[in-house]
């Protein structure tokens, strides 16, 4: 079937018995859910996206399940929202993570151990060697797309939030492991910093941030369209 709308999966970090990082007044799980709902409203308002939340209430969702939700939904983009924390209360700023080399190796190790499950790129009838080549190609293309989106996200959100000096980073977080879904993890600021916490706790500031993320998503799919038309 032809997919009429791009599918965006928004993952509100933590939830339920896992509060995430703790600020003076708010918990990470609360601000990530509020930000996810604001972003969902922004994207659905445009009418061109199908938006799926990995959680829409204060519920605990296992990390593997978050990736499964994205793959089952046929996600074109996966955005995991978080709030940072650190021992120095003066540290503030947002940062964006994409999958690291170690993360790619982690996917390969899982597959080698038969832990493919959600991570498997299904190729019926393909030999193991062919499947491995296809997985490598898929992973490389996905990482390139993730990196493209991360850069667009940096460009769009820097007017709304201060960024860490090295704003685009790589890590092998579990939620970034799907080999065929472009994904980023967005640390929206430091909940351990009073200014960032006040920003994250403000519904009007979150709405502006959601607008900026939405603009980055629009720009990303405009680029994808141009590449597909070549």
Coordinates of N, CA and C in Angstrom, one line a residue:
X1 N 0.8 -1.2 0.0 CA 0.0 0.0 0.0 C 0.9 1.3 0.0
X2 N 0.4 2.3 -0.7 CA 1.1 3.6 -0.7 C 0.9 4.3 0.6
X3 N 2.0 4.8 1.2 CA 1.9 5.5 2.5 C 1.7 7.0 2.1
X4 N 0.6 7.5 2.5 CA 0.2 8.9 2.2 C 0.9 9.9 3.0
X5 N 1.2 9.5 4.3 CA 1.8 10.5 5.2 C 3.1 9.9 5.8
X6 N 4.1 10.8 6.0 CA 5.3 10.3 6.7 C 4.9 10.0 8.2
X7 N 5.5 9.0 8.7 CA 5.2 8.6 10.1 C 6.3 9.0 11.0
X8 N 5.9 9.8 12.0 CA 6.9 10.3 13.0 C 6.6 9.7 14.3
X9 N 7.5 9.0 14.9 CA 7.3 8.4 16.2 C 8.1 9.3 17.2
X10 N 7.3 9.8 18.2 CA 7.9 10.7 19.3 C 8.0 9.9 20.6
X11 N 9.2 9.8 21.1 CA 9.4 9.0 22.3 C 9.7 9.9 23.5
X12 N 8.7 10.0 24.4 CA 8.9 10.7 25.7 C 9.7 9.9 26.6
X13 N 10.9 10.3 26.9 CA 11.8 9.5 27.7 C 11.3 9.2 29.1
X14 N 11.6 8.0 29.7 CA 11.3 7.6 31.0 C 9.8 7.4 31.2
X15 N 9.3 7.5 32.4 CA 7.8 7.3 32.7 C 7.6 6.3 33.7
X16 N 6.4 6.4 34.3 CA 6.0 5.4 35.3 C 7.0 5.4 36.5
X17 N 7.5 4.2 36.9 CA 8.3 4.1 38.0 C 9.7 4.6 37.8
X18 N 10.0 5.0 36.5 CA 11.3 5.6 36.1 C 11.1 7.1 35.9
X19 N 11.5 7.9 36.9 CA 11.3 9.4 36.7 C 12.3 10.1 35.9
X20 N 13.4 9.4 35.6 CA 14.5 10.1 34.9 C 15.2 11.0 35.8
X21 N 15.8 12.1 35.2 CA 16.6 13.0 36.0 C 15.6 13.9 36.8
X22 N 16.0 14.4 38.0 CA 15.2 15.1 38.9 C 15.7 16.6 39.0
X23 N 14.8 17.5 38.7 CA 15.1 18.9 38.9 C 14.6 19.4 40.3
X24 N 14.7 20.6 40.5 CA 14.3 21.1 41.8 C 12.7 21.0 41.9
X25 N 12.1 21.3 40.8 CA 10.6 21.4 40.8 C 9.9 20.3 39.9
X26 N 10.6 19.9 38.9 CA 10.0 18.9 38.0 C 10.9 17.7 37.7
X27 N 10.2 16.6 37.2 CA 10.9 15.4 36.9 C 11.1 15.3 35.4
X28 N 12.1 14.6 34.9 CA 12.3 14.5 33.5 C 11.2 13.8 32.8
X29 N 10.6 12.8 33.4 CA 9.5 12.1 32.8 C 8.3 13.0 32.5
X30 N 8.1 14.0 33.3 CA 6.9 14.9 33.1 C 7.2 15.9 32.0
X31 N 8.4 16.4 31.9 CA 8.6 17.4 30.9 C 8.8 16.8 29.5
X32 N 9.3 15.5 29.5 CA 9.4 14.8 28.2 C 8.1 14.5 27.6
X33 N 7.1 14.1 28.5 CA 5.8 13.8 28.0 C 5.1 15.1 27.5
X34 N 5.2 16.1 28.3 CA 4.6 17.4 27.9 C 5.2 17.9 26.5
X35 N 6.5 17.8 26.4 CA 7.1 18.2 25.1 C 6.7 17.3 24.0
X36 N 6.6 16.0 24.2 CA 6.1 15.1 23.2 C 4.7 15.4 22.7
X37 N 3.8 15.8 23.6 CA 2.4 16.1 23.3 C 2.4 17.4 22.5
X38 N 3.3 18.4 22.9 CA 3.3 19.7 22.2 C 3.8 19.5 20.8
X39 N 4.8 18.6 20.6 CA 5.3 18.3 19.2 C 4.3 17.6 18.4
X40 N 3.6 16.6 19.0 CA 2.5 15.9 18.3 C 1.5 16.9 17.8
X41 N 1.1 17.9 18.6 CA 0.1 18.9 18.2 C 0.6 19.7 17.1
X42 N 1.9 20.1 17.2 CA 2.5 20.9 16.1 C 2.5 20.2 14.8
X43 N 2.9 18.9 14.8 CA 3.0 18.1 13.6 C 1.6 17.8 13.0
X44 N 0.6 17.4 13.9 CA -0.7 17.1 13.4 C -1.4 18.3 12.8
X45 N -1.1 19.5 13.4 CA -1.7 20.7 12.9 C -1.3 21.0 11.4
X46 N -0.2 20.5 11.0 CA 0.3 20.7 9.6 C -0.5 19.7 8.6
X47 N -1.0 18.6 9.2 CA -1.9 17.7 8.4 C -1.1 16.8 7.5
X48 N 0.2 16.8 7.5 CA 1.0 16.0 6.5 C 1.6 14.8 7.2
X49 N 1.5 14.7 8.5 CA 2.2 13.6 9.2 C 1.3 12.7 10.0
X50 N 1.6 11.4 10.1 CA 1.0 10.6 11.1 C 1.9 10.5 12.3
X51 N 1.4 10.8 13.4 CA 2.3 10.9 14.6 C 1.9 9.8 15.6
X52 N 2.9 9.1 16.1 CA 2.7 8.0 17.1 C 3.6 8.4 18.3
X53 N 3.0 8.3 19.5 CA 3.7 8.5 20.7 C 4.0 7.1 21.3
X54 N 5.3 6.9 21.8 CA 5.6 5.6 22.5 C 4.9 5.5 23.8
X55 N 4.5 6.7 24.4 CA 3.7 6.7 25.6 C 2.9 8.0 25.6
X56 N 1.6 8.0 26.0 CA 0.9 9.2 26.1 C 0.3 9.5 27.5
X57 N 0.9 8.8 28.4 CA 0.6 9.0 29.8 C 1.8 8.7 30.7
X58 N 1.7 8.8 32.0 CA 2.8 8.5 32.9 C 3.0 7.0 33.0
X59 N 3.4 6.3 32.0 CA 3.5 4.9 31.9 C 5.0 4.5 31.7
X60 N 5.4 3.4 32.2 CA 6.7 2.9 31.9 C 6.7 2.0 30.6
X61 N 7.6 2.4 29.7 CA 7.7 1.6 28.5 C 9.2 1.1 28.3
X62 N 9.4 -0.2 28.2 CA 10.8 -0.7 28.1 C 11.5 -0.1 26.9
X63 N 12.8 0.0 26.9 CA 13.5 0.6 25.8 C 13.3 -0.2 24.5
X64 N 13.4 -1.5 24.6 CA 13.2 -2.4 23.4 C 11.8 -2.1 22.8
X65 N 10.8 -2.0 23.7 CA 9.5 -1.8 23.2 C 9.3 -0.5 22.4
X66 N 10.1 0.5 22.8 CA 10.0 1.8 22.2 C 10.5 1.7 20.7
X67 N 11.6 0.9 20.5 CA 12.1 0.7 19.2 C 11.1 -0.2 18.4
X68 N 10.5 -1.1 19.1 CA 9.5 -2.0 18.4 C 8.3 -1.2 17.9
X69 N 7.8 -0.2 18.8 CA 6.7 0.6 18.4 C 7.0 1.4 17.1
X70 N 8.2 1.9 17.0 CA 8.7 2.7 15.8 C 8.7 1.8 14.6
X71 N 9.2 0.6 14.7 CA 9.3 -0.3 13.5 C 7.9 -0.8 13.1
X72 N 7.1 -1.1 14.1 CA 5.7 -1.6 13.8 C 4.9 -0.5 13.1
X73 N 5.2 0.7 13.5 CA 4.5 1.9 12.9 C 5.0 2.2 11.5
X74 N 6.1 1.6 11.1 CA 6.7 2.0 9.8 C 7.3 3.4 9.9
X75 N 7.9 3.7 11.0 CA 8.4 5.1 11.2 C 9.4 5.5 10.1
X76 N 9.2 6.8 9.7 CA 10.1 7.4 8.8 C 11.2 8.2 9.6
X77 N 10.8 8.5 10.9 CA 11.7 9.3 11.7 C 11.3 9.0 13.2
X78 N 12.3 8.8 14.0 CA 12.1 8.5 15.5 C 12.8 9.6 16.3
X79 N 12.1 10.3 17.2 CA 12.7 11.3 18.0 C 12.5 11.0 19.4
X80 N 13.5 10.8 20.2 CA 13.4 10.5 21.6 C 13.8 11.7 22.4
X81 N 12.8 12.2 23.2 CA 13.0 13.5 24.0 C 13.4 13.2 25.4
X82 N 14.5 13.9 25.8 CA 15.0 13.7 27.2 C 15.4 15.1 27.8
X83 N 15.8 15.0 29.1 CA 16.3 16.2 29.7 C 17.6 15.7 30.4
X84 N 18.7 16.5 30.3 CA 20.0 16.1 30.8 C 20.1 16.4 32.3
X85 N 21.1 16.0 32.9 CA 21.4 16.3 34.3 C 22.9 16.2 34.5
X86 N 23.5 17.0 35.4 CA 24.9 16.9 35.7 C 25.2 17.4 37.1
X87 N 26.4 17.1 37.6 CA 26.7 17.6 39.0 C 26.9 19.1 39.1
X88 N 27.3 19.7 38.0 CA 27.6 21.2 38.0 C 26.3 21.9 37.6
X89 N 25.7 22.6 38.6 CA 24.4 23.2 38.3 C 24.5 24.4 37.3
X90 N 25.7 24.8 37.0 CA 25.9 25.9 36.0 C 25.9 25.4 34.6
X91 N 26.0 24.0 34.4 CA 26.0 23.5 33.0 C 24.6 23.5 32.5
X92 N 24.5 24.1 31.3 CA 23.1 24.1 30.6 C 23.3 24.0 29.1
X93 N 22.2 23.7 28.5 CA 22.3 23.6 27.0 C 21.8 22.2 26.5
X94 N 21.3 22.3 25.3 CA 20.7 21.1 24.6 C 21.8 20.4 23.8
X95 N 21.5 19.1 23.5 CA 22.4 18.4 22.6 C 21.6 17.3 21.9
X96 N 22.1 16.8 20.8 CA 21.4 15.9 20.0 C 22.4 14.7 19.7
X97 N 21.9 13.5 19.9 CA 22.7 12.3 19.7 C 22.1 11.5 18.6
X98 N 23.1 10.9 17.8 CA 22.8 9.9 16.8 C 23.6 8.7 17.1
X99 N 23.4 7.6 16.4 CA 24.0 6.3 16.7 C 25.5 6.4 16.4
X100 N 26.3 5.8 17.4 CA 27.8 5.8 17.3 C 28.2 4.5 16.5
X101 N 29.5 4.4 16.2 CA 30.1 3.2 15.6 C 29.8 2.0 16.6
X102 N 30.0 2.3 17.9 CA 29.8 1.2 18.9 C 28.3 0.7 18.8
X103 N 27.4 1.6 18.6 CA 26.0 1.3 18.5 C 25.8 0.4 17.3
X104 N 26.4 0.7 16.2 CA 26.3 -0.2 15.0 C 26.8 -1.6 15.3
X105 N 27.9 -1.6 16.0 CA 28.5 -2.9 16.4 C 27.6 -3.7 17.3
X106 N 26.9 -2.9 18.2 CA 26.0 -3.6 19.1 C 24.8 -4.3 18.4
X107 N 24.3 -3.6 17.3 CA 23.3 -4.2 16.5 C 23.8 -5.5 15.9
X108 N 25.1 -5.5 15.4 CA 25.6 -6.7 14.7 C 25.8 -7.8 15.8
X109 N 26.2 -7.4 17.0 CA 26.4 -8.4 18.0 C 25.1 -9.1 18.4
X110 N 24.1 -8.3 18.5 CA 22.7 -8.8 18.9 C 22.3 -9.8 17.8
X111 N 22.5 -9.4 16.5 CA 22.1 -10.3 15.5 C 22.9 -11.6 15.5
X112 N 24.2 -11.5 15.8 CA 25.1 -12.7 15.8 C 24.7 -13.7 16.9
X113 N 24.1 -13.1 18.0 CA 23.7 -13.9 19.1 C 22.3 -14.4 18.9
X114 N 21.7 -14.1 17.8 CA 20.3 -14.5 17.6 C 19.3 -13.7 18.3
X115 N 19.7 -12.5 18.7 CA 18.8 -11.5 19.4 C 18.3 -10.5 18.4
X116 N 18.1 -11.0 17.1 CA 17.6 -10.1 16.1 C 16.3 -9.4 16.4
X117 N 15.3 -10.3 16.6 CA 14.0 -9.8 17.0 C 13.6 -8.6 16.2
X118 N 13.3 -7.5 17.0 CA 12.9 -6.3 16.4 C 14.0 -5.7 15.5
X119 N 15.3 -6.0 15.7 CA 16.3 -5.4 15.0 C 16.6 -6.0 13.6
X120 N 16.0 -7.1 13.3 CA 16.3 -7.8 12.1 C 15.8 -7.1 10.9
X121 N 16.6 -7.0 9.8 CA 16.1 -6.5 8.5 C 15.7 -7.7 7.7
X122 N 14.4 -7.9 7.5 CA 13.9 -9.1 7.0 C 14.2 -9.2 5.5
X123 N 14.9 -10.2 5.1 CA 15.1 -10.5 3.7 C 14.9 -12.0 3.4
X124 N 13.6 -12.4 3.1 CA 13.3 -13.8 2.9 C 14.2 -14.4 1.9
X125 N 14.7 -15.6 2.2 CA 15.4 -16.4 1.3 C 16.9 -15.9 1.1
X126 N 17.3 -14.8 1.7 CA 18.7 -14.3 1.5 C 19.6 -15.2 2.4
X127 N 20.8 -15.4 1.9 CA 21.8 -16.1 2.7 C 22.3 -15.2 3.8
X128 N 23.0 -15.7 4.8 CA 23.5 -14.9 5.9 C 24.4 -13.8 5.4
X129 N 25.3 -14.2 4.5 CA 26.3 -13.2 3.9 C 25.5 -12.0 3.2
X130 N 24.5 -12.4 2.4 CA 23.8 -11.3 1.7 C 23.0 -10.5 2.7
X131 N 22.4 -11.2 3.7 CA 21.6 -10.4 4.7 C 22.6 -9.4 5.5
X132 N 23.8 -9.9 5.7 CA 24.8 -9.0 6.4 C 25.1 -7.8 5.6
X133 N 25.3 -8.0 4.3 CA 25.6 -6.9 3.4 C 24.4 -5.9 3.3
X134 N 23.2 -6.5 3.2 CA 22.0 -5.6 3.2 C 21.8 -4.9 4.5
X135 N 22.1 -5.5 5.6 CA 22.0 -4.8 6.9 C 23.0 -3.7 7.0
X136 N 24.3 -4.0 6.5 CA 25.3 -2.9 6.5 C 24.9 -1.7 5.7
X137 N 24.4 -2.0 4.5 CA 23.9 -0.9 3.6 C 22.8 -0.1 4.3
X138 N 21.8 -0.9 4.8 CA 20.7 -0.2 5.5 C 21.1 0.6 6.6
X139 N 22.0 0.1 7.5 CA 22.5 0.8 8.6 C 23.2 2.1 8.2
X140 N 24.0 2.0 7.2 CA 24.8 3.1 6.7 C 23.8 4.2 6.2
X141 N 22.9 3.8 5.4 CA 21.9 4.8 4.9 C 21.1 5.5 6.0
X142 N 20.7 4.6 7.0 CA 19.9 5.1 8.1 C 20.8 6.1 9.0
X143 N 22.0 5.8 9.2 CA 22.9 6.7 10.0 C 23.1 8.0 9.3
X144 N 23.3 7.9 7.9 CA 23.4 9.2 7.2 C 22.2 10.0 7.3
X145 N 21.0 9.4 7.2 CA 19.8 10.2 7.4 C 19.6 10.8 8.8
X146 N 20.0 10.0 9.8 CA 19.9 10.4 11.1 C 20.8 11.7 11.3
X147 N 22.0 11.6 10.8 CA 23.0 12.7 10.9 C 22.5 14.0 10.2
X148 N 21.9 13.8 9.0 CA 21.3 14.9 8.3 C 20.2 15.6 9.1
X149 N 19.3 14.8 9.7 CA 18.3 15.3 10.5 C 18.8 16.0 11.8
X150 N 19.8 15.4 12.4 CA 20.4 16.0 13.6 C 21.0 17.4 13.3
X151 N 21.6 17.6 12.1 CA 22.2 18.9 11.8 C 21.0 19.9 11.5
X152 N 20.0 19.5 10.9 CA 18.8 20.4 10.7 C 18.2 20.8 12.0
X153 N 18.2 19.8 12.9 CA 17.6 20.1 14.2 C 18.5 21.1 15.0
X154 N 19.8 20.9 15.0 CA 20.7 21.9 15.6 C 20.4 23.3 15.0
X155 N 20.3 23.4 13.7 CA 20.1 24.7 13.0 C 18.8 25.3 13.5
X156 N 17.8 24.5 13.6 CA 16.4 25.1 13.9 C 16.2 25.4 15.4
X157 N 16.8 24.6 16.3 CA 16.5 24.8 17.7 C 17.5 25.8 18.4
X158 N 18.6 26.2 17.7 CA 19.5 27.1 18.4 C 19.0 28.5 18.7
X159 N 17.9 28.9 18.0 CA 17.3 30.2 18.3 C 16.4 30.1 19.5
X160 N 16.0 28.9 19.9 CA 15.1 28.7 21.0 C 15.8 28.2 22.3
X161 N 16.8 27.4 22.2 CA 17.5 26.9 23.4 C 19.0 27.1 23.2
X162 N 19.8 27.4 24.3 CA 21.2 27.3 24.2 C 21.7 25.9 24.0
X163 N 22.7 25.8 23.2 CA 23.3 24.4 22.9 C 24.6 24.2 23.6
X164 N 24.9 23.0 23.9 CA 26.2 22.7 24.4 C 27.2 22.9 23.3
X165 N 28.5 23.2 23.7 CA 29.5 23.5 22.7 C 29.6 22.4 21.6
X166 N 29.6 21.2 22.0 CA 29.5 20.1 21.0 C 28.1 19.6 21.0
X167 N 27.3 20.2 20.2 CA 25.8 19.9 20.3 C 25.4 18.6 19.6
X168 N 26.2 18.1 18.6 CA 25.8 16.9 17.9 C 26.8 15.8 18.4
X169 N 26.3 14.8 19.1 CA 27.2 13.8 19.7 C 26.7 12.4 19.2
X170 N 27.5 11.4 19.4 CA 27.1 10.0 19.1 C 27.2 9.1 20.3
X171 N 26.3 8.1 20.3 CA 26.2 7.2 21.5 C 25.5 6.0 21.0
X172 N 25.7 4.9 21.8 CA 25.0 3.7 21.4 C 23.7 3.4 22.3
X173 N 22.9 4.5 22.5 CA 21.7 4.3 23.2 C 20.8 3.3 22.6
X174 N 20.1 2.5 23.4 CA 19.2 1.5 22.9 C 18.1 2.0 22.0
X175 N 17.6 3.2 22.3 CA 16.5 3.7 21.4 C 16.9 4.1 20.0
X176 N 18.2 4.1 19.8 CA 18.7 4.5 18.5 C 19.1 3.3 17.6
X177 N 18.8 2.1 18.1 CA 19.4 0.9 17.5 C 18.7 0.3 16.3
X178 N 17.5 0.7 16.0 CA 16.8 0.2 14.8 C 17.6 0.5 13.6
X179 N 18.0 -0.6 12.8 CA 18.9 -0.3 11.7 C 18.2 0.4 10.5
X180 N 16.9 0.4 10.5 CA 16.2 1.0 9.3 C 15.3 2.2 9.6
X181 N 15.4 2.8 10.8 CA 14.7 4.0 11.2 C 15.6 5.1 11.6
X182 N 15.7 6.2 10.8 CA 16.5 7.3 11.2 C 16.0 7.8 12.5
X183 N 17.0 8.0 13.5 CA 16.6 8.3 14.8 C 17.6 9.3 15.5
X184 N 17.0 10.1 16.3 CA 17.9 11.0 17.2 C 17.3 11.0 18.6
X185 N 18.3 11.2 19.5 CA 17.9 11.4 20.9 C 18.2 12.9 21.2
X186 N 17.2 13.6 21.6 CA 17.3 15.1 21.8 C 17.2 15.4 23.3
X187 N 18.4 15.8 23.9 CA 18.5 16.3 25.3 C 18.1 17.7 25.2
X188 N 16.9 18.1 25.7 CA 16.4 19.4 25.5 C 17.0 20.5 26.4
X189 N 17.8 20.1 27.4 CA 18.5 21.0 28.3 C 18.8 20.3 29.6
X190 N 19.4 20.9 30.5 CA 19.8 20.3 31.8 C 18.7 20.6 32.9
X191 N 18.0 19.6 33.3 CA 17.0 19.8 34.4 C 17.7 20.2 35.7
X192 N 19.0 19.9 35.8 CA 19.8 20.2 37.0 C 20.2 21.7 37.0
X193 N 19.9 22.4 35.9 CA 20.2 23.9 35.8 C 18.9 24.7 36.0
X194 N 18.9 25.7 36.8 CA 17.6 26.4 37.1 C 17.0 27.0 35.9
X195 N 17.9 27.6 35.0 CA 17.3 28.3 33.8 C 16.7 27.3 32.9
X196 N 17.5 26.2 32.6 CA 17.0 25.2 31.7 C 15.7 24.5 32.3
X197 N 15.7 24.3 33.6 CA 14.5 23.6 34.2 C 13.3 24.5 34.0
X198 N 13.5 25.9 34.2 CA 12.3 26.8 34.1 C 11.8 26.8 32.6
X199 N 12.8 26.7 31.7 CA 12.4 26.6 30.3 C 11.6 25.3 30.0
X200 N 12.1 24.2 30.5 CA 11.4 22.9 30.2 C 10.1 22.8 30.9
X201 N 9.9 23.6 32.0 CA 8.6 23.5 32.8 C 7.6 24.5 32.2
X202 N 8.0 25.4 31.2 CA 7.1 26.4 30.7 C 6.4 25.9 29.4
X203 N 5.1 25.8 29.5 CA 4.3 25.3 28.3 C 4.5 26.2 27.1
X204 N 4.6 27.5 27.3 CA 4.8 28.4 26.1 C 6.2 28.2 25.5
X205 N 7.2 28.0 26.3 CA 8.6 27.7 25.8 C 8.6 26.3 25.1
X206 N 8.0 25.4 25.7 CA 7.9 24.0 25.1 C 7.2 24.1 23.7
X207 N 6.2 24.9 23.6 CA 5.5 25.1 22.3 C 6.4 25.7 21.3
X208 N 7.2 26.7 21.7 CA 8.2 27.3 20.7 C 9.2 26.3 20.3
X209 N 9.7 25.5 21.2 CA 10.7 24.4 20.9 C 10.0 23.4 20.0
X210 N 8.8 23.0 20.2 CA 8.0 22.1 19.3 C 8.0 22.6 17.9
X211 N 7.7 23.9 17.8 CA 7.7 24.6 16.5 C 9.0 24.4 15.8
X212 N 10.1 24.7 16.5 CA 11.4 24.6 15.9 C 11.8 23.1 15.5
X213 N 11.4 22.2 16.3 CA 11.6 20.8 15.9 C 10.8 20.4 14.7
X214 N 9.5 20.9 14.7 CA 8.6 20.7 13.5 C 9.2 21.3 12.3
X215 N 9.8 22.5 12.4 CA 10.5 23.1 11.2 C 11.6 22.2 10.7
X216 N 12.4 21.6 11.6 CA 13.5 20.7 11.2 C 13.0 19.5 10.5
X217 N 11.8 19.0 11.0 CA 11.2 17.8 10.4 C 10.7 18.1 9.0
X218 N 10.1 19.3 8.8 CA 9.7 19.8 7.5 C 10.8 19.9 6.5
X219 N 11.9 20.5 7.0 CA 13.1 20.6 6.2 C 13.8 19.3 5.8
X220 N 13.7 18.4 6.8 CA 14.3 17.0 6.5 C 13.6 16.3 5.4
X221 N 12.2 16.3 5.5 CA 11.5 15.6 4.4 C 11.5 16.4 3.1
X222 N 11.7 17.7 3.1 CA 11.8 18.4 1.9 C 13.1 18.0 1.2
X223 N 14.2 17.8 2.0 CA 15.5 17.3 1.4 C 15.3 15.9 0.9
X224 N 14.6 15.0 1.7 CA 14.4 13.6 1.2 C 13.7 13.6 -0.1
X225 N 12.7 14.5 -0.3 CA 11.9 14.6 -1.5 C 12.8 15.0 -2.7
X226 N 13.7 15.9 -2.4 CA 14.7 16.4 -3.5 C 15.6 15.2 -3.9
X227 N 16.1 14.5 -2.9 CA 17.0 13.4 -3.2 C 16.3 12.3 -4.0
X228 N 15.0 12.0 -3.6 CA 14.2 11.0 -4.3 C 13.9 11.4 -5.7
X229 N 13.8 12.7 -6.0 CA 13.5 13.1 -7.3 C 14.6 13.2 -8.3
X230 N 15.8 13.0 -7.7 CA 17.0 13.0 -8.6 C 17.1 11.8 -9.5

